[in-house]
PDB file of C-alpha atoms and ligand atoms in Angstrom:
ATOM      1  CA  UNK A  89       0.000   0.000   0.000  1.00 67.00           C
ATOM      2  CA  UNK A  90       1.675   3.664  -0.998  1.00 89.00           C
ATOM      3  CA  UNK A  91       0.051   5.511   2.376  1.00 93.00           C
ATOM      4  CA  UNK A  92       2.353   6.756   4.595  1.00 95.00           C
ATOM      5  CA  UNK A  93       2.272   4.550   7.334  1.00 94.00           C
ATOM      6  CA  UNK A  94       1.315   7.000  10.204  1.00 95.00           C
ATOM      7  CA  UNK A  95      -1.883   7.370   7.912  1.00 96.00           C
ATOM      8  CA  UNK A  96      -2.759   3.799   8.570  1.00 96.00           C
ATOM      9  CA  UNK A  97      -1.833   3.459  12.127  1.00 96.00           C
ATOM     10  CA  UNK A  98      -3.591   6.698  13.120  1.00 97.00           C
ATOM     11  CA  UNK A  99      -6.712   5.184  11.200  1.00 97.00           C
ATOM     12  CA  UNK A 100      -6.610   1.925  13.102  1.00 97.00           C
ATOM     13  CA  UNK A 101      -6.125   3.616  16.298  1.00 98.00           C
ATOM     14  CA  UNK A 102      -9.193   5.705  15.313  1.00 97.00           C
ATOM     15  CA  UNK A 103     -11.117   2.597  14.195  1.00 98.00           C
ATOM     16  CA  UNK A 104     -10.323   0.291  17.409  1.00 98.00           C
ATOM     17  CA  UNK A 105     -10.482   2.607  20.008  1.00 98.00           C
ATOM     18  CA  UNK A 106     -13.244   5.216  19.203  1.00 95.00           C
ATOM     19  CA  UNK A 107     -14.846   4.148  16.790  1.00 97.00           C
ATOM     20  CA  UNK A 108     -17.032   1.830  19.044  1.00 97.00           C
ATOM     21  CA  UNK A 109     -18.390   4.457  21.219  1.00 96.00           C
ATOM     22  CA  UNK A 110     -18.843   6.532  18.277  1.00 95.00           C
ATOM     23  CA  UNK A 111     -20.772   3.922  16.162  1.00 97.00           C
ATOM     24  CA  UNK A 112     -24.241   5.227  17.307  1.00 97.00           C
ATOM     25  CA  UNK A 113     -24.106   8.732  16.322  1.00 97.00           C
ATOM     26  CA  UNK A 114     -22.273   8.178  13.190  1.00 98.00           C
ATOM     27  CA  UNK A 115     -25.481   5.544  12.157  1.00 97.00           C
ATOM     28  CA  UNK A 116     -28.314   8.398  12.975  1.00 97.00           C
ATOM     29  CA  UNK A 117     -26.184  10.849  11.426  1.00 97.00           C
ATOM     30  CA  UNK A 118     -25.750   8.760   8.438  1.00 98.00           C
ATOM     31  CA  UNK A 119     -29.003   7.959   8.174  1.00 98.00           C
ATOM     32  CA  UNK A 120     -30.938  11.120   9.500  1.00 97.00           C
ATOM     33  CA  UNK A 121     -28.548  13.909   7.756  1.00 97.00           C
ATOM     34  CA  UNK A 122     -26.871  16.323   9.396  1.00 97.00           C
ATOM     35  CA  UNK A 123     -27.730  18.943  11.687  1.00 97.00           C
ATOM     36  CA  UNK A 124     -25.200  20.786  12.729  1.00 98.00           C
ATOM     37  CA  UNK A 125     -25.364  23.919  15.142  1.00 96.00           C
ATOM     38  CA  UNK A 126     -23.019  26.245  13.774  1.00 98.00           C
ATOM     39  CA  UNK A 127     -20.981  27.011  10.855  1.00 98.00           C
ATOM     40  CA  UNK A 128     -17.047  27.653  11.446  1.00 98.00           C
ATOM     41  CA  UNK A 129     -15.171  29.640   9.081  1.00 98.00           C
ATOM     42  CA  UNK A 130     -11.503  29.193  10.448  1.00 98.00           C
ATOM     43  CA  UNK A 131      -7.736  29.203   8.925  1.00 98.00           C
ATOM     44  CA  UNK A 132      -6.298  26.137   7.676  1.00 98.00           C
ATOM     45  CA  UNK A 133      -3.648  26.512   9.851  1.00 98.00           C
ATOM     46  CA  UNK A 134      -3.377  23.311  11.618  1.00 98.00           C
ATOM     47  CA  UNK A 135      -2.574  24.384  15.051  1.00 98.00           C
ATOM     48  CA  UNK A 136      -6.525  25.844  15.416  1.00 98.00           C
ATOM     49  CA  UNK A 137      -8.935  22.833  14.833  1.00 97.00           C
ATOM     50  CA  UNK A 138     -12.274  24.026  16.287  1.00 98.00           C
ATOM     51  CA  UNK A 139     -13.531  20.427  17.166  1.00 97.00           C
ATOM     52  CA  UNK A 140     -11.078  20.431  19.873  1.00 97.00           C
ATOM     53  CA  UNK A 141     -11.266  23.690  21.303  1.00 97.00           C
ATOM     54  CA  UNK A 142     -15.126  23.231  21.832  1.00 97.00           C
ATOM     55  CA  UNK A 143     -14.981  20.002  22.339  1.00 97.00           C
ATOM     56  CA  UNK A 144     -17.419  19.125  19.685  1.00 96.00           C
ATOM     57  CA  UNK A 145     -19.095  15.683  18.843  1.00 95.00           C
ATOM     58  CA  UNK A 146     -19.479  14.701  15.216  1.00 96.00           C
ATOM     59  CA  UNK A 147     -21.790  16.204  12.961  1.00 97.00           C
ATOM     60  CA  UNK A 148     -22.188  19.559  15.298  1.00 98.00           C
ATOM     61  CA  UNK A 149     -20.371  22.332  13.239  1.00 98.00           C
ATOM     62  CA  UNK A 150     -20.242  22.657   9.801  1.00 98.00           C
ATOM     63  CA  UNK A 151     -16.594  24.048   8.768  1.00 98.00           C
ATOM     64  CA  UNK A 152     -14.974  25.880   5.986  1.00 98.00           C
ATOM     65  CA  UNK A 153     -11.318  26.415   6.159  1.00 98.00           C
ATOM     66  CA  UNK A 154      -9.118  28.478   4.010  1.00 97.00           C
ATOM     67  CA  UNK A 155      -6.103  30.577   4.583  1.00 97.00           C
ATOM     68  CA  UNK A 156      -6.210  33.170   7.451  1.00 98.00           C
ATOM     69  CA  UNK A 157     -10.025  32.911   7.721  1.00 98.00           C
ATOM     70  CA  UNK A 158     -11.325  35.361   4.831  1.00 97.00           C
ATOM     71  CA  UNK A 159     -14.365  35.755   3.347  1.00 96.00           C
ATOM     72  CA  UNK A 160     -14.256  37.143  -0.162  1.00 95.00           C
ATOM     73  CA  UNK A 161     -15.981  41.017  -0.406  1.00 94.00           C
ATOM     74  CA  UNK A 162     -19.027  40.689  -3.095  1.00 89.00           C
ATOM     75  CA  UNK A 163     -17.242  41.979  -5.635  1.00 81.00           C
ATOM     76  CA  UNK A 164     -14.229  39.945  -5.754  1.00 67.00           C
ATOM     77  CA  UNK A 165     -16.838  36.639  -5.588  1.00 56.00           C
ATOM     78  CA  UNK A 166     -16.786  36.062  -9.150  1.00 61.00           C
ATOM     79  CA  UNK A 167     -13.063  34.551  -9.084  1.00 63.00           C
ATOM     80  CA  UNK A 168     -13.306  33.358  -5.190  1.00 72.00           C
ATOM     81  CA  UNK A 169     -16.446  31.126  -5.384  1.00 87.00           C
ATOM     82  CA  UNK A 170     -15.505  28.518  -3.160  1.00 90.00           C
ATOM     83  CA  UNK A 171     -16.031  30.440   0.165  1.00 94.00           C
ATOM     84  CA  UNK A 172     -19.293  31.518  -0.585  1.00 94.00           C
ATOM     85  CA  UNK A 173     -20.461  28.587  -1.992  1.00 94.00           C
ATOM     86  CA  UNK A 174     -19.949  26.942   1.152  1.00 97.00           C
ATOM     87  CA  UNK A 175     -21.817  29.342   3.077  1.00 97.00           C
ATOM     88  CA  UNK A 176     -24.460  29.594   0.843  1.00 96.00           C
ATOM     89  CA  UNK A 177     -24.777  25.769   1.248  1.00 98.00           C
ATOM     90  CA  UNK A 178     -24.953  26.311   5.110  1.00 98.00           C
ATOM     91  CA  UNK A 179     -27.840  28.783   4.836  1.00 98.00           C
ATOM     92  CA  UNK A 180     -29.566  27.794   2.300  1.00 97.00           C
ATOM     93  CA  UNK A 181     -29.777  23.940   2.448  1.00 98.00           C
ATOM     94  CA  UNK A 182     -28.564  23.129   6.222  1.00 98.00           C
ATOM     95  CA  UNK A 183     -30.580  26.743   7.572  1.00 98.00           C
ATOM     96  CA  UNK A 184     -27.803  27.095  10.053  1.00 98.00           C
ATOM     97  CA  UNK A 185     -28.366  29.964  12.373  1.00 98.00           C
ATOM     98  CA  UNK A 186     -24.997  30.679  13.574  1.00 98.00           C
ATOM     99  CA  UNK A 187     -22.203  31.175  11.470  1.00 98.00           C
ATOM    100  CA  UNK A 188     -18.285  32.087  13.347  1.00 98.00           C
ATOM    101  CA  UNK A 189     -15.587  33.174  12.146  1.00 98.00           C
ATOM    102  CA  UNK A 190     -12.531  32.073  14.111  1.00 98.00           C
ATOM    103  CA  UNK A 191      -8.834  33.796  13.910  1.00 98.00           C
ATOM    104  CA  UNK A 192      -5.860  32.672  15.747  1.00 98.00           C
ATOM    105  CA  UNK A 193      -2.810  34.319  16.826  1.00 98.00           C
ATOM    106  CA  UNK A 194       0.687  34.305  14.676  1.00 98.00           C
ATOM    107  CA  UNK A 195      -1.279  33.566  11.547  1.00 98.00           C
ATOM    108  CA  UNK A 196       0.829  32.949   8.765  1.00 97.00           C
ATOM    109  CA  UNK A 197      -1.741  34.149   6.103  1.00 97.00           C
ATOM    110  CA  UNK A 198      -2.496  37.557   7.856  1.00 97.00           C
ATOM    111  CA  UNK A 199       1.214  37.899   8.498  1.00 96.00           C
ATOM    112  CA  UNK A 200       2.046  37.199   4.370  1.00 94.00           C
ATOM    113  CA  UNK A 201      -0.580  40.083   3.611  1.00 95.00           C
ATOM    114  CA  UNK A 202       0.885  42.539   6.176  1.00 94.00           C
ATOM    115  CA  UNK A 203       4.525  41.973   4.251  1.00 93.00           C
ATOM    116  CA  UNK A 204       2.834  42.491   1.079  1.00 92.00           C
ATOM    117  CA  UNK A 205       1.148  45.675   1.918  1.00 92.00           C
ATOM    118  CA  UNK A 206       4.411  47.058   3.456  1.00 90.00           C
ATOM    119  CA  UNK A 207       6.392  46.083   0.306  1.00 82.00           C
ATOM    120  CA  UNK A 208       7.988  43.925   2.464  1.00 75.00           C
ATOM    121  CA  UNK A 209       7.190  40.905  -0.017  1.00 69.00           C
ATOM    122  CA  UNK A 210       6.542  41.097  -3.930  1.00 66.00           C
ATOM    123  CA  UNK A 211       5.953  37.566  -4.492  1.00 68.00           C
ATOM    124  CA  UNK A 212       3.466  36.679  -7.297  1.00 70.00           C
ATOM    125  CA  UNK A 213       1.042  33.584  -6.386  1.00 85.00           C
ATOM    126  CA  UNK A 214      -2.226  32.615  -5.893  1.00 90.00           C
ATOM    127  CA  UNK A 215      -1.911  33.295  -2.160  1.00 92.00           C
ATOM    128  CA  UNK A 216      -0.683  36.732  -3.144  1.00 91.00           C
ATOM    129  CA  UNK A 217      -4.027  37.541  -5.041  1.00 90.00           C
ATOM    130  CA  UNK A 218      -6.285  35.619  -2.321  1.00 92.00           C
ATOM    131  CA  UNK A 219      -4.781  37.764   0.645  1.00 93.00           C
ATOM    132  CA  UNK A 220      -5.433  40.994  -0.802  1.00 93.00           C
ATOM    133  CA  UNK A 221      -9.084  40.256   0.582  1.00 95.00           C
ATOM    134  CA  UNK A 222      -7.345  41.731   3.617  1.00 96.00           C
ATOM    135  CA  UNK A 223      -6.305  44.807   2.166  1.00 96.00           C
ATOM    136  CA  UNK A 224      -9.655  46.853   3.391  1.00 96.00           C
ATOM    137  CA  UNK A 225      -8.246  45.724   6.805  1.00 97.00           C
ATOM    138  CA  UNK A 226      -4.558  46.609   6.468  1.00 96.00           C
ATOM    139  CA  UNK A 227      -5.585  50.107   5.149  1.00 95.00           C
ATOM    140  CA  UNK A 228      -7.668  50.625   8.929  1.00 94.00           C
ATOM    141  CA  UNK A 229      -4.756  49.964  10.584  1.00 92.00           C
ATOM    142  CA  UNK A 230      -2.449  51.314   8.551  1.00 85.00           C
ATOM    143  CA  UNK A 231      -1.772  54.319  10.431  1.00 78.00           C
ATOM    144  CA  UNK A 232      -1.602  52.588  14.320  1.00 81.00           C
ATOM    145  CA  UNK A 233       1.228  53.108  16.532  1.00 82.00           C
ATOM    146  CA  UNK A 234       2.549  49.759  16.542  1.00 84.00           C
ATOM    147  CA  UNK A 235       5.779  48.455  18.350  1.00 82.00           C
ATOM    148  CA  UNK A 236       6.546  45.753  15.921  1.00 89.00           C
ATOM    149  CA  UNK A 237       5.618  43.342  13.579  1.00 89.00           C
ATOM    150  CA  UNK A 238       4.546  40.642  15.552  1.00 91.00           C
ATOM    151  CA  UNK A 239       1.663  43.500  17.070  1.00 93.00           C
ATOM    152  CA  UNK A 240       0.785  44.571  13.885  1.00 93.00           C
ATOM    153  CA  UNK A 241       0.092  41.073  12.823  1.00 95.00           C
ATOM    154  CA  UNK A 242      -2.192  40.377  15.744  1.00 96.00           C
ATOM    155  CA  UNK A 243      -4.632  43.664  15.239  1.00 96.00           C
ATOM    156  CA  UNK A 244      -4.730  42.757  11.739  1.00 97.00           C
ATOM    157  CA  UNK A 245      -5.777  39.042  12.384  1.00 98.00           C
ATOM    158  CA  UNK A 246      -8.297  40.374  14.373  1.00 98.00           C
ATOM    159  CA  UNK A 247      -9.587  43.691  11.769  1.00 98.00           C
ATOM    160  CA  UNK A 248      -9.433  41.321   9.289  1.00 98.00           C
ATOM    161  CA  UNK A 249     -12.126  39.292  10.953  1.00 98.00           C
ATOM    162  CA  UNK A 250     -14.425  42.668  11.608  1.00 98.00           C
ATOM    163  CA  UNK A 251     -14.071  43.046   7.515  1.00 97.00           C
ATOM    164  CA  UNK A 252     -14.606  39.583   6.858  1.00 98.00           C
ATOM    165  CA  UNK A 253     -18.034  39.752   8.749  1.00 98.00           C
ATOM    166  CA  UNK A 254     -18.979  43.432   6.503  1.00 97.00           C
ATOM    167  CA  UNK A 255     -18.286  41.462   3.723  1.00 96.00           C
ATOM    168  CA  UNK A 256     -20.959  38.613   4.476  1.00 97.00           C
ATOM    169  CA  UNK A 257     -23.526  40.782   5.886  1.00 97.00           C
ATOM    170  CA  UNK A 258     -23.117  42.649   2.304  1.00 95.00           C
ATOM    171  CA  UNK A 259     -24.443  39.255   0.531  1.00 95.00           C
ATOM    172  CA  UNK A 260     -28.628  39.793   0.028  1.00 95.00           C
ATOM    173  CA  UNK A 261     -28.701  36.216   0.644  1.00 96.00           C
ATOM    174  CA  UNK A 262     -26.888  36.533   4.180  1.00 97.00           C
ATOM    175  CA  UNK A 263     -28.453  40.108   5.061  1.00 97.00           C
ATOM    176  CA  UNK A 264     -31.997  38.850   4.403  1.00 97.00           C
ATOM    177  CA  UNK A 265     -31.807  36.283   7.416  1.00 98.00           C
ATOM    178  CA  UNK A 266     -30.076  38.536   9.503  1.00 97.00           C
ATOM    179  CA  UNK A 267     -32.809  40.916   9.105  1.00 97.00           C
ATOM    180  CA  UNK A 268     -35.565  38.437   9.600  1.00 98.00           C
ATOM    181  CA  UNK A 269     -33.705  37.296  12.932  1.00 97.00           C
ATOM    182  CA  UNK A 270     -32.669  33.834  11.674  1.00 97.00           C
ATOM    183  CA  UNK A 271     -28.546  34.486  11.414  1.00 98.00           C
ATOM    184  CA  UNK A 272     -26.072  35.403  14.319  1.00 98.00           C
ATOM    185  CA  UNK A 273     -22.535  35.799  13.260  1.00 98.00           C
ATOM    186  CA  UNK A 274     -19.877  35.927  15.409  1.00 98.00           C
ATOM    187  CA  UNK A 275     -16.363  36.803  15.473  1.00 98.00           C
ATOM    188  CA  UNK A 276     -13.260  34.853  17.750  1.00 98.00           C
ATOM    189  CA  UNK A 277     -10.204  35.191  18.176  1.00 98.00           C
ATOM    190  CA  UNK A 278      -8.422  32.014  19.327  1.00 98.00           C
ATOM    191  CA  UNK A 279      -4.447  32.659  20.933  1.00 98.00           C
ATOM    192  CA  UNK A 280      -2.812  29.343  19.806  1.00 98.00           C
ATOM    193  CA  UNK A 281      -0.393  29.286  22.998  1.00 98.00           C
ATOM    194  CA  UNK A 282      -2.494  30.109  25.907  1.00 97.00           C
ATOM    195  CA  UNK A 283      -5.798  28.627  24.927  1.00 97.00           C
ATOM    196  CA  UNK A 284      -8.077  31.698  25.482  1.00 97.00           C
ATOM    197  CA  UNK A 285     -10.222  33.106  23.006  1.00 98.00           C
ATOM    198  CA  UNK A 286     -11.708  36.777  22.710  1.00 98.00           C
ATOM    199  CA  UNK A 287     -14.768  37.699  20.934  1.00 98.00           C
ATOM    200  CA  UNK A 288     -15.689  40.509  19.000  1.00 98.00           C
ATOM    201  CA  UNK A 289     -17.928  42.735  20.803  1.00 97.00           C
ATOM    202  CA  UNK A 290     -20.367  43.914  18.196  1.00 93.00           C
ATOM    203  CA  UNK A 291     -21.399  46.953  20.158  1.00 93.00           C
ATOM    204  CA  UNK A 292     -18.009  48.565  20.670  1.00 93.00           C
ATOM    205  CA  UNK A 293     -16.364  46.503  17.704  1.00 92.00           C
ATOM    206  CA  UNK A 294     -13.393  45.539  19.968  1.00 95.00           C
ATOM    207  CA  UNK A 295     -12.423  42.160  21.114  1.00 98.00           C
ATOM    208  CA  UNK A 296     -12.766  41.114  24.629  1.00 97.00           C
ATOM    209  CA  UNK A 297     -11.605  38.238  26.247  1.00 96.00           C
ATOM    210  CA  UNK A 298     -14.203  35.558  26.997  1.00 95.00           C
ATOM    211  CA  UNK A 299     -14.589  34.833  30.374  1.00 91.00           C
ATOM    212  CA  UNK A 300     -16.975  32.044  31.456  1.00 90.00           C
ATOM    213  CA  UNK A 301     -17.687  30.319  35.604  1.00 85.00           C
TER     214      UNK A 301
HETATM  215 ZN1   ZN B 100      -3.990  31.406   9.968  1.00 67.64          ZN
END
């Protein structure tokens, strides 16, 4: 067989050990569809894996991952379908209610697109025309006092999540429900090395650490 052999093993340990207490939920799910609560839109990156950090069963979130966590501004949808179409597939067909879109800390994708806007990077590839989604972003914090580039990285992961939720609630589709009180999006912001997570407070537009008994 040409897998890689920690492929295989992992698979068997999967299939021997939890597989058997997961065989009930996988048959309903199977055969009833699924249901899940919320959509994720997250980075690919693969120290953030959602699953884990809410501890989710299968079949409870329905995720989308691409680099750094974007969603595409309407007019740019034409050439960056994929996103959408995912989301529109969440709404439409699975009616999920909630959809969140989760950043991390030292995010390789936000950090490529705050090189190129500095000119500190002129490489020409296909993440180089997919990051300029952030560029809306970059330009609000453009002119921040920032100490390095490490901080400027982080405010822009977490701007670039503010503009990635204008840019849904610009879609008809997405503003319709969220006028008729059947969407809730969310915005997190999940710090790979201590575990916490802040959430965008709509109100102020800031992030705020979330703090739970
Ligand atoms: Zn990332």
């Amino acid at each position: 067989m040409d897998l890689p052999d920690f492929l295989i093993r992992r698979y068997k340990d999967w299939k021997d050990n939890n597989f058997p207490s997961e065989i009930g939920l996988l048959k309903s799910l199977a055969e009833e569809g699924q249901k899940p609560k919320a959509m994720i839109i997250s980075c690919c990156d693969s120290r953030v894996d959602a699953n884990k950090i809410f501890n989710t069963n299968v079949g409870e979130f329905f995720i989308h991952r691409n680099v750094a966590n974007l969603v595409p501004p309407i007019n740019k949808n034409e050439t960056n379908c994929e996103t959408l179409s995912s989301i529109e597939y969440a709404l439409k067909s699975l009616k999920i209610s909630n959809i969140i879109i989760l950043g991390h800390s030292g995010c390789g994708g936000i950090n490529f697109a705050y090189k190129k806007f500095t000119k500190k990077n002129d490489q020409t590839s296909f993440l180089d025309k997919w990051i300029e989604i952030v560029e809306p972003a970059y330009n609000k914090i453009n002119n921040t006092n920032l100490n390095n580039e490490d901080e400027a990285t982080s405010l822009l992961e977490k701007t670039s999540i503010v503009n990635s939720i204008y840019n849904l609630e610009n879609y008809p589709f997405v503003n319709d429900l969220i006028l008729k009180n059947k969407l809730n999006i969310y915005g997190l912001w999940f710090d790979i090395g201590s575990g916490n997570i802040e959430y965008l407070n709509r109100q102020s537009n800031k992030f705020e650490k979330l703090n739970y008994l």
